[in-house]
Coordinates of C-alpha atoms and ligand atoms in Angstrom, one line a residue:
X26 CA -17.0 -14.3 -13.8
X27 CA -15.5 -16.9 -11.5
X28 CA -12.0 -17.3 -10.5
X29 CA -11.9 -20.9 -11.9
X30 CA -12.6 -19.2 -15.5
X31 CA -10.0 -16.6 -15.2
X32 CA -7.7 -20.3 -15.6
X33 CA -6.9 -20.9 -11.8
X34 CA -7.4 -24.4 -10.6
X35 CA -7.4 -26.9 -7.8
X36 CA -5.9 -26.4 -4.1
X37 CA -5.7 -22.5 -5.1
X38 CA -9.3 -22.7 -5.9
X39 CA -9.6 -24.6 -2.3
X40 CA -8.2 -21.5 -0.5
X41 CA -10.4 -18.7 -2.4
X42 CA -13.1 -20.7 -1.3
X43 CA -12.5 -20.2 2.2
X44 CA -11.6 -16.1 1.7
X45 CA -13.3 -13.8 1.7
X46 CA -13.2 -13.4 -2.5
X47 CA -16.3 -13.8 -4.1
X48 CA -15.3 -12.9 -7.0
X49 CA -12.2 -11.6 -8.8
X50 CA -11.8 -7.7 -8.9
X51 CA -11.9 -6.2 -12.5
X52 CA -8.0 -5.8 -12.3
X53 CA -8.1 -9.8 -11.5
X54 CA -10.1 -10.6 -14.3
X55 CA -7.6 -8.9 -16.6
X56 CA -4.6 -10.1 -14.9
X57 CA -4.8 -13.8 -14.2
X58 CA -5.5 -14.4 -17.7
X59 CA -2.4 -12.8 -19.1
X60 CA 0.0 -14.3 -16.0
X61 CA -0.8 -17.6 -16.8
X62 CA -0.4 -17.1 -20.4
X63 CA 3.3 -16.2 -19.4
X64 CA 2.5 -11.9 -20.9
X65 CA 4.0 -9.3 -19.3
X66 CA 1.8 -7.2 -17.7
X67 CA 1.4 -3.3 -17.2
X68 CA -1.5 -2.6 -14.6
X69 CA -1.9 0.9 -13.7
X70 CA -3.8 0.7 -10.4
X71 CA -4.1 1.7 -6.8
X72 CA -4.1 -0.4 -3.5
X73 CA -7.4 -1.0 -2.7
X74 CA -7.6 -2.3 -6.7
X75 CA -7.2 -6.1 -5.3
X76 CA -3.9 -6.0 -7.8
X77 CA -1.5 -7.9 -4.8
X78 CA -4.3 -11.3 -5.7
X79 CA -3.9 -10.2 -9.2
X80 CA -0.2 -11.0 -9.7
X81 CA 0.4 -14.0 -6.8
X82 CA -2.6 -15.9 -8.0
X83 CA -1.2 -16.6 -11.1
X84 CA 2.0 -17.0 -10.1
X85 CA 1.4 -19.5 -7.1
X86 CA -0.2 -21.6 -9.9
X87 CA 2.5 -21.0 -12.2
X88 CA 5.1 -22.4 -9.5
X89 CA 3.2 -26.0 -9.7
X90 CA 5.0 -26.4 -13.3
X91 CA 8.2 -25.1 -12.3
X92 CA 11.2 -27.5 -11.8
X93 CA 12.5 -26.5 -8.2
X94 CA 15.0 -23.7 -7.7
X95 CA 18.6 -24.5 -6.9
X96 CA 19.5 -23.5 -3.7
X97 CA 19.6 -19.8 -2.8
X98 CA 18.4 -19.0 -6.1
X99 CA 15.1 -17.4 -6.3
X100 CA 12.9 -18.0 -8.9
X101 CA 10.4 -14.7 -8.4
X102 CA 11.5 -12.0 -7.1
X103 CA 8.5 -9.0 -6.3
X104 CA 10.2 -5.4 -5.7
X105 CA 8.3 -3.2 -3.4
X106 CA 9.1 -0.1 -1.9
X107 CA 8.2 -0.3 1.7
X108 CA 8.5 -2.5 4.6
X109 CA 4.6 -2.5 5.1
X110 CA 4.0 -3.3 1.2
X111 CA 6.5 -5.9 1.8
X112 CA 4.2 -7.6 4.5
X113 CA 1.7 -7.3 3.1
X114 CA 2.5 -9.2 -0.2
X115 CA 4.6 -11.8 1.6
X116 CA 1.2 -12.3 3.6
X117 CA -0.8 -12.8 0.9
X118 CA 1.5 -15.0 -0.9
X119 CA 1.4 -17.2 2.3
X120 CA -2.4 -17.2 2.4
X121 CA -2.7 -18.7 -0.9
X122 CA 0.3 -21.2 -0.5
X123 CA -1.1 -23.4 2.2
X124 CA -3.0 -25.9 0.1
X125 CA -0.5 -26.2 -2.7
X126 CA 0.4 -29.8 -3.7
X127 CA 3.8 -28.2 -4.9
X128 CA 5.0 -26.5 -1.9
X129 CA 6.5 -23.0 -2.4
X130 CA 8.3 -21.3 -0.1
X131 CA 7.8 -17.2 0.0
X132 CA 9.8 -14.8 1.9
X133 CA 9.9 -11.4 2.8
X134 CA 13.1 -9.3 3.3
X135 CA 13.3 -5.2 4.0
X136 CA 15.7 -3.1 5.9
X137 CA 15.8 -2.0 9.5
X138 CA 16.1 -5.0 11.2
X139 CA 18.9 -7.1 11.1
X140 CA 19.7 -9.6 7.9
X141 CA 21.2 -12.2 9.8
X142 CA 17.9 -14.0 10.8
X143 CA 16.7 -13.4 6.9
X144 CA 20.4 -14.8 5.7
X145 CA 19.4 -18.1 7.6
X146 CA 15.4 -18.1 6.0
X147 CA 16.6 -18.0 2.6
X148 CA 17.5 -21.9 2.3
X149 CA 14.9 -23.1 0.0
X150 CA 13.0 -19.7 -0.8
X151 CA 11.8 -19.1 -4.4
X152 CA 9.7 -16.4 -4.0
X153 CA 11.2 -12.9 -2.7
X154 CA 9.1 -10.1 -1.7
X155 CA 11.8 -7.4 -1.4
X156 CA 12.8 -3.5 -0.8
X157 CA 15.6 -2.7 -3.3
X158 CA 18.4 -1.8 -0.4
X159 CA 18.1 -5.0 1.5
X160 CA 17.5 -7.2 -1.5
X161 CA 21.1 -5.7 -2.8
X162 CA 22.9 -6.3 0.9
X163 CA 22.2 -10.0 0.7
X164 CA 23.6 -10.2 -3.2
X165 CA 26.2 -8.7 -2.0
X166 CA 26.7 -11.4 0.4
X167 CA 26.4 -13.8 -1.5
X168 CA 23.2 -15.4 0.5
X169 CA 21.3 -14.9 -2.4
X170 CA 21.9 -15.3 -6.2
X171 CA 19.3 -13.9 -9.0
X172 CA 20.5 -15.8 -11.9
X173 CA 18.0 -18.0 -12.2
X174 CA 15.0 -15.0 -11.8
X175 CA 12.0 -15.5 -14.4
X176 CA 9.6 -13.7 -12.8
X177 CA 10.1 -10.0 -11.9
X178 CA 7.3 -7.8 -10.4
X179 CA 7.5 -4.5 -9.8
X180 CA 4.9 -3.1 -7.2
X181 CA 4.0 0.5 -6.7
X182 CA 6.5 1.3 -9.4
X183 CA 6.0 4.9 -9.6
X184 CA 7.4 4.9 -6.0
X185 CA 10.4 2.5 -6.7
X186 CA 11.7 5.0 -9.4
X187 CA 12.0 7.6 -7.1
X188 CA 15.3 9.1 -7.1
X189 CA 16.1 7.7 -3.6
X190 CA 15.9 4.0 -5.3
X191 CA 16.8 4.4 -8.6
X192 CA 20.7 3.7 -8.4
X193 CA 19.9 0.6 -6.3
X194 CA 17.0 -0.4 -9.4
X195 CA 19.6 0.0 -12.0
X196 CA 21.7 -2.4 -10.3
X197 CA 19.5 -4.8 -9.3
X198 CA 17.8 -4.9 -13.3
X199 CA 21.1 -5.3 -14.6
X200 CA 22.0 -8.7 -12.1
X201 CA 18.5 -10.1 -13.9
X202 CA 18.8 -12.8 -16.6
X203 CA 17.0 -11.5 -19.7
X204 CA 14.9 -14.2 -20.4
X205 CA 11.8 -13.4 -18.1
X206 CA 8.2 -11.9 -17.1
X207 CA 7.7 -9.0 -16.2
X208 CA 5.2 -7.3 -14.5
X209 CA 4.8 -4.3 -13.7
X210 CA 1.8 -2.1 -11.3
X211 CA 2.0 1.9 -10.9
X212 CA -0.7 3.9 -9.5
X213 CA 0.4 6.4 -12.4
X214 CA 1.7 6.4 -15.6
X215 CA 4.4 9.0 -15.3
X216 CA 7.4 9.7 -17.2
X217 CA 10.0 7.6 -15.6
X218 CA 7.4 4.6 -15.1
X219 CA 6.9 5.5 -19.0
X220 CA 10.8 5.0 -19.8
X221 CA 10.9 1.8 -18.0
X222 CA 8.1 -0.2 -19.2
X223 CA 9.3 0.7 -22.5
X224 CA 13.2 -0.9 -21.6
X225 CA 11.2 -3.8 -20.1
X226 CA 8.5 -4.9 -20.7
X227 CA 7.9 -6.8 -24.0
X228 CA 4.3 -6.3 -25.6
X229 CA 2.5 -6.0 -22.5
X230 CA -0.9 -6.5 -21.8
X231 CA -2.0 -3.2 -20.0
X232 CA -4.6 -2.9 -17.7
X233 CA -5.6 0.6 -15.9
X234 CA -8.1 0.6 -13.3
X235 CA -9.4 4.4 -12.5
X236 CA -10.0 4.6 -8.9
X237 CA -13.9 4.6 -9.1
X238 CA -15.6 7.4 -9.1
X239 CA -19.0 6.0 -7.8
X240 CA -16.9 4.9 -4.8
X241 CA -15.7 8.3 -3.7
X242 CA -19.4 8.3 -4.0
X243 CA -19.5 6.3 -0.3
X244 CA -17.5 8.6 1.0
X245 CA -18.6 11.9 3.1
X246 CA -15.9 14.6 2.8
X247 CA -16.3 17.4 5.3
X248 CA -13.5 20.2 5.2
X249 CA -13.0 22.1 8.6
X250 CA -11.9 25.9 8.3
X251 CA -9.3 25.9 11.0
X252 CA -6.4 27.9 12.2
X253 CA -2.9 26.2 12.9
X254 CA -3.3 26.6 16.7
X255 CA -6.5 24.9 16.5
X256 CA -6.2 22.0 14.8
X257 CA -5.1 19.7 17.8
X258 CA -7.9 20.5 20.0
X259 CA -10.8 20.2 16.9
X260 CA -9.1 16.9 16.2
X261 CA -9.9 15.6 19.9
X262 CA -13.3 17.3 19.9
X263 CA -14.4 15.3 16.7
X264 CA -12.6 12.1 18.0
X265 CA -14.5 12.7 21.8
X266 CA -17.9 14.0 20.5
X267 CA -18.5 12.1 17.5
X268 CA -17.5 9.0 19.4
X269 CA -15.1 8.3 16.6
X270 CA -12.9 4.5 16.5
X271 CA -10.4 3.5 14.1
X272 CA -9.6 7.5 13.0
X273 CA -6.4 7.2 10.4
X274 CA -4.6 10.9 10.8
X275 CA -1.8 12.2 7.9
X276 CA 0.2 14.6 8.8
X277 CA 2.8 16.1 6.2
X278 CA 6.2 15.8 8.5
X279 CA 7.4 13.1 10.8
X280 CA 7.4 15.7 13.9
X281 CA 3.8 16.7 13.4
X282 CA 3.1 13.0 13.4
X283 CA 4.7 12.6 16.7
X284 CA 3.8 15.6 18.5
X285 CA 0.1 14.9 17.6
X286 CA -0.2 11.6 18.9
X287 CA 1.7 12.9 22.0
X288 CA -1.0 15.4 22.6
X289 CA -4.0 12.5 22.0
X290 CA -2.3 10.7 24.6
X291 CA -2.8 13.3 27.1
X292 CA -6.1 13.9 26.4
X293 CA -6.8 10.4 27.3
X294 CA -7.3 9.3 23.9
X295 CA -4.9 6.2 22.9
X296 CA -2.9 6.6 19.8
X297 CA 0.5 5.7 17.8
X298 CA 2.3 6.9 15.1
X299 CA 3.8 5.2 11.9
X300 CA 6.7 6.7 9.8
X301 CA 10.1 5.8 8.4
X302 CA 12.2 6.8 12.0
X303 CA 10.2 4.4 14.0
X304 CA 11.6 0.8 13.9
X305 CA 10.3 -1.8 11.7
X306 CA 9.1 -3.9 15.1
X307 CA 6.7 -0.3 16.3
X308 CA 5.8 -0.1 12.9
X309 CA 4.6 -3.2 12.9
X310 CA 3.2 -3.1 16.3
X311 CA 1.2 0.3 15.4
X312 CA -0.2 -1.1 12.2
X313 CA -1.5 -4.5 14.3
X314 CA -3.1 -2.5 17.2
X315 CA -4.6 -0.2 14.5
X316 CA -6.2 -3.2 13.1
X317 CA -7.7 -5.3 15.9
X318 CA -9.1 -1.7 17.4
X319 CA -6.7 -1.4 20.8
X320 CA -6.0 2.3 19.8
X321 CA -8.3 4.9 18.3
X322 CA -6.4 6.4 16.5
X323 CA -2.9 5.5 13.8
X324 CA -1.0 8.7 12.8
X325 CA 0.8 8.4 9.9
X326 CA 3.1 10.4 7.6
X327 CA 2.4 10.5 3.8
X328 CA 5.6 8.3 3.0
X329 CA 4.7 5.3 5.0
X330 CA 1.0 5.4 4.6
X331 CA 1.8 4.5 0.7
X332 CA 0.3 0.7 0.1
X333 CA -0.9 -0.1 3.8
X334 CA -4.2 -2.0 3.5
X335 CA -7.0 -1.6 5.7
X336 CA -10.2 -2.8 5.1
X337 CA -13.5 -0.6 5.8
X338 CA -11.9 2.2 7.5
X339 CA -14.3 4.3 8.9
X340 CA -12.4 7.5 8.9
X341 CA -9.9 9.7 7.5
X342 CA -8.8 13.0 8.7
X343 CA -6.4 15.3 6.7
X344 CA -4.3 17.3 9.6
X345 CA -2.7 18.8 7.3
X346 CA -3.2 18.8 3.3
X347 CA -0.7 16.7 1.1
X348 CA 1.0 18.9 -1.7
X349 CA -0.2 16.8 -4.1
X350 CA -4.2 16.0 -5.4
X351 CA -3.2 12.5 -6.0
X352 CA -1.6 12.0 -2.6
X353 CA -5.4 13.3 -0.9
X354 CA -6.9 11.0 -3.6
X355 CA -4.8 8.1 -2.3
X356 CA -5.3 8.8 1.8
X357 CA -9.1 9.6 1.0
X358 CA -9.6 6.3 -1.0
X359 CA -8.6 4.7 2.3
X360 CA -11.8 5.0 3.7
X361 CA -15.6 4.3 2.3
X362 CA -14.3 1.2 0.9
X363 CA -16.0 -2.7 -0.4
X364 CA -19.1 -0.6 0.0
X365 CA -19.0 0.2 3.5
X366 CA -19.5 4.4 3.7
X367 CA -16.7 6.2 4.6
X368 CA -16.2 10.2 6.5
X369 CA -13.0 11.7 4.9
X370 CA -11.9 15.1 7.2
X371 CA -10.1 17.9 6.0
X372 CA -8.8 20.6 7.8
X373 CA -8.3 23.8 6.0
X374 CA -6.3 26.6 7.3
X375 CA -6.7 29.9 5.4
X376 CA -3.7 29.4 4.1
X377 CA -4.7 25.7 2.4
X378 CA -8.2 27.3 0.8
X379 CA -6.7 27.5 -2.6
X380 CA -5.3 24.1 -2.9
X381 CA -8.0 22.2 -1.0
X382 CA -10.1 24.2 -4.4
X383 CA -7.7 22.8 -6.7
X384 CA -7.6 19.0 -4.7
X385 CA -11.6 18.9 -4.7
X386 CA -11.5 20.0 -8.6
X387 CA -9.0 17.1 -9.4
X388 CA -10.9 14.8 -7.8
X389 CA -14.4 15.5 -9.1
X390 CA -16.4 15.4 -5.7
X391 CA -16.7 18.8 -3.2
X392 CA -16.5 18.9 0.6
X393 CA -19.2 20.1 2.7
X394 CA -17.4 23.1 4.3
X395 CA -17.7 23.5 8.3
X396 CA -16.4 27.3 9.9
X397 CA -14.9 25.5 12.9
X398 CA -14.7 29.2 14.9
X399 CA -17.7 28.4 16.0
X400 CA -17.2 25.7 18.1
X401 CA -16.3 25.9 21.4
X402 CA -12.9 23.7 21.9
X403 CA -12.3 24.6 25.9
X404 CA -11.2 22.1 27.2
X405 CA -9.9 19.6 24.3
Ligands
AMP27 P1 -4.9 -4.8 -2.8 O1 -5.2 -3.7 -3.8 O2 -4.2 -5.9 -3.4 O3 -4.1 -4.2 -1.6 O4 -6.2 -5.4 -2.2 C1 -7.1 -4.6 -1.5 C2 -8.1 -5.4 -0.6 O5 -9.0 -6.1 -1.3 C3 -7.4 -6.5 0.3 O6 -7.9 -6.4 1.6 C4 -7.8 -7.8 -0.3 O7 -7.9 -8.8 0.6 C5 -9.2 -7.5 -0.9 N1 -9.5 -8.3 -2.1 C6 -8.7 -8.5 -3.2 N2 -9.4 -9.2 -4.1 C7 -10.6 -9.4 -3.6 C8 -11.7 -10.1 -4.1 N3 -11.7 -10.6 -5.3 N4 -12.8 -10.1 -3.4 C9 -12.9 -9.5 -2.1 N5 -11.8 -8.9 -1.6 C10 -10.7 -8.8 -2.3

């Protein structure tokens, strides 16, 4: 299957060319189709699915029919619930959107920075990527009107419907004309993503990509028995022995996150941290440095890890365990990936040996179990 039979055509074509895509992911193959014949669209699938492509494919081409927007009136508007998701959608849109004969202007707008410079970006946008809070602010403004909306995605709408954002969804649904497309991409298919593909979406096309289970296939998954007080010293003797590069860390709290990468840096081995109480700008910074290799190591906490693509990661170490299966699932999927074999590290205090049991059973695949007491960590 090639992209220019899924119905995609000219310049767009142009650009695929020149990317990296070969050819379209399964959840691409299913999307595109149904965009462009105007459905709505429920896609149950993960980052790492190729689902971003999926939905701004089709709607890039879609734009070369569309009469232009009046001013300050978007025309698509793609909810998301993190900066990072945010950049990384408004990046994608931009990729495609250089050849276009029909120029479309995309913009990305979050919180934590200020909304000045985005007020003034807005002239002539008709593509929003947006988190709900900020998207709100600059309604409320009045630098932005939605009335003339007739796109809506939703992406990563499991997390969107969390509690924390679903006065500000509510709200932002109810400023929407009715008369649109809506699309809609969850990693699950919980109750609350249940209710509201029922209120809005209009016999949908649904599409559920399982993450693959031949691809946790290309991924090694060692779990280290550890105690608490020795976690941060087997983390630098793995990192230092094994010669390890480009190691992404989760840790379960904010603090944790911190005081690890403080005690990397000490050790001489260079490291940030990413979570929601660092600024957008060290976000930003961390994920960049992360990418291009000028730091060994990205510590991250389970809330903003949520959507952050990087291709091929090497490695993945659980510091600490997430609570849930799905959340290992999702930090463990990071790695191994586009073929590329991956080494996914648990450690396991005594505490953690039940759950990491019930995380392996969930997920179908069983760690090779290491007794770290064994190793001699003098001096990490
Ligand atoms: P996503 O799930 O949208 O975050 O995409 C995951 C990764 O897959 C991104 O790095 C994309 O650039 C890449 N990708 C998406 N579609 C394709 C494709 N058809 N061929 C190769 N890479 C792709």
């Amino acid at each position: 299957m090639s992209f220019s039979a899924l119905g995609l055509t000219g310049p767009l074509l142009t650009t695929i060319d020149k990317s990296d895509y070969s050819t379209p992911y399964p959840i691409q193959e299913a999307a595109i189709p149904a965009i462009l014949a105007g459905k709505d669209v429920l896609g149950i699938a993960q980052t790492g699915s190729g689902k971003t492509a999926s939905f701004v494919l089709p709607i890039l081409q879609q734009f070369q029919k569309k009469a232009p927007a009046s001013n300050r009136h978007i025309k698509a508007l793609v909810l998301v619930p993190t900066r990072e998701l945010a950049m990384q959608v408004a990046s994608v849109f931009t990729f495609f959107s250089t050849n276009l004969s029909r120029k479309v202007k995309s913009l990305t707008v979050y919180g934590g920075v200020s909304i000045n410079p985005q007020m003034m970006q807005l002239q002539g946008v008709e593509i929003l990527v947006a988190t709900p809070g900020r998207l709100l602010d600059l309604v409320n403004n009045k630098a932005l009107y939605l009335s003339e909306v007739d796109i809506l995605v939703l992406d990563e709408a499991d997390k969107l419907l969390n509690v924390g954002f679903k006065a500000e969804m509510g709200q932002i649904l109810a400023m929407l004309p009715t008369k649109r497309q809506n699309i809609l991409f969850s990693a699950t298919l919980g109750k609350d993503v249940h209710t509201i593909t029922e209120m809005l979406l209009h016999d949908p096309v649904t599409i559920e990509i399982t993450p693959d289970e031949e691809h946790f296939d290309d991924i090694k998954q060692i779990g280290y028995r550890v105690t608490e007080a020795r976690r941060g010293p087997l983390l630098r003797y793995l990192i230092k022995e094994q010669g390890l590069r480009q190691v992404l860390v989760f840790t379960s709290s904010v603090h944790k996150a911190d005081s690890v990468v403080h005690k990397l840096k000490i050790n001489g081995i260079s490291a940030l941290a990413l979570h929601s109480e660092k600024s957008q700008g060290a976000r930003t910074d961390a994920l960049r440095y992360f990418k291009s290799g000028e730091i060994t190591v990205l510590v991250a906490s389970d809330l903003a890890s949520r959507g952050i693509d990087i291709p091929y990661l090497p490695v993945v170490v659980n510091y600490e365990l997430p609570r849930s299966p799905k959340d290992f699932i999702h930090r463990v999927g990071r790695t191994g990936r586009a073929g590329a074999t991956g080494l996914a590290i648990s450690f396991v205090g005594p505490e953690d040996e039940q759950h990491f049991r019930v995380i392996q059973k969930k997920m179908g695949k069983w760690a090779d179990m290491v007794e770290s007491d064994t190793v001699n960590l003098r001096g990490y």
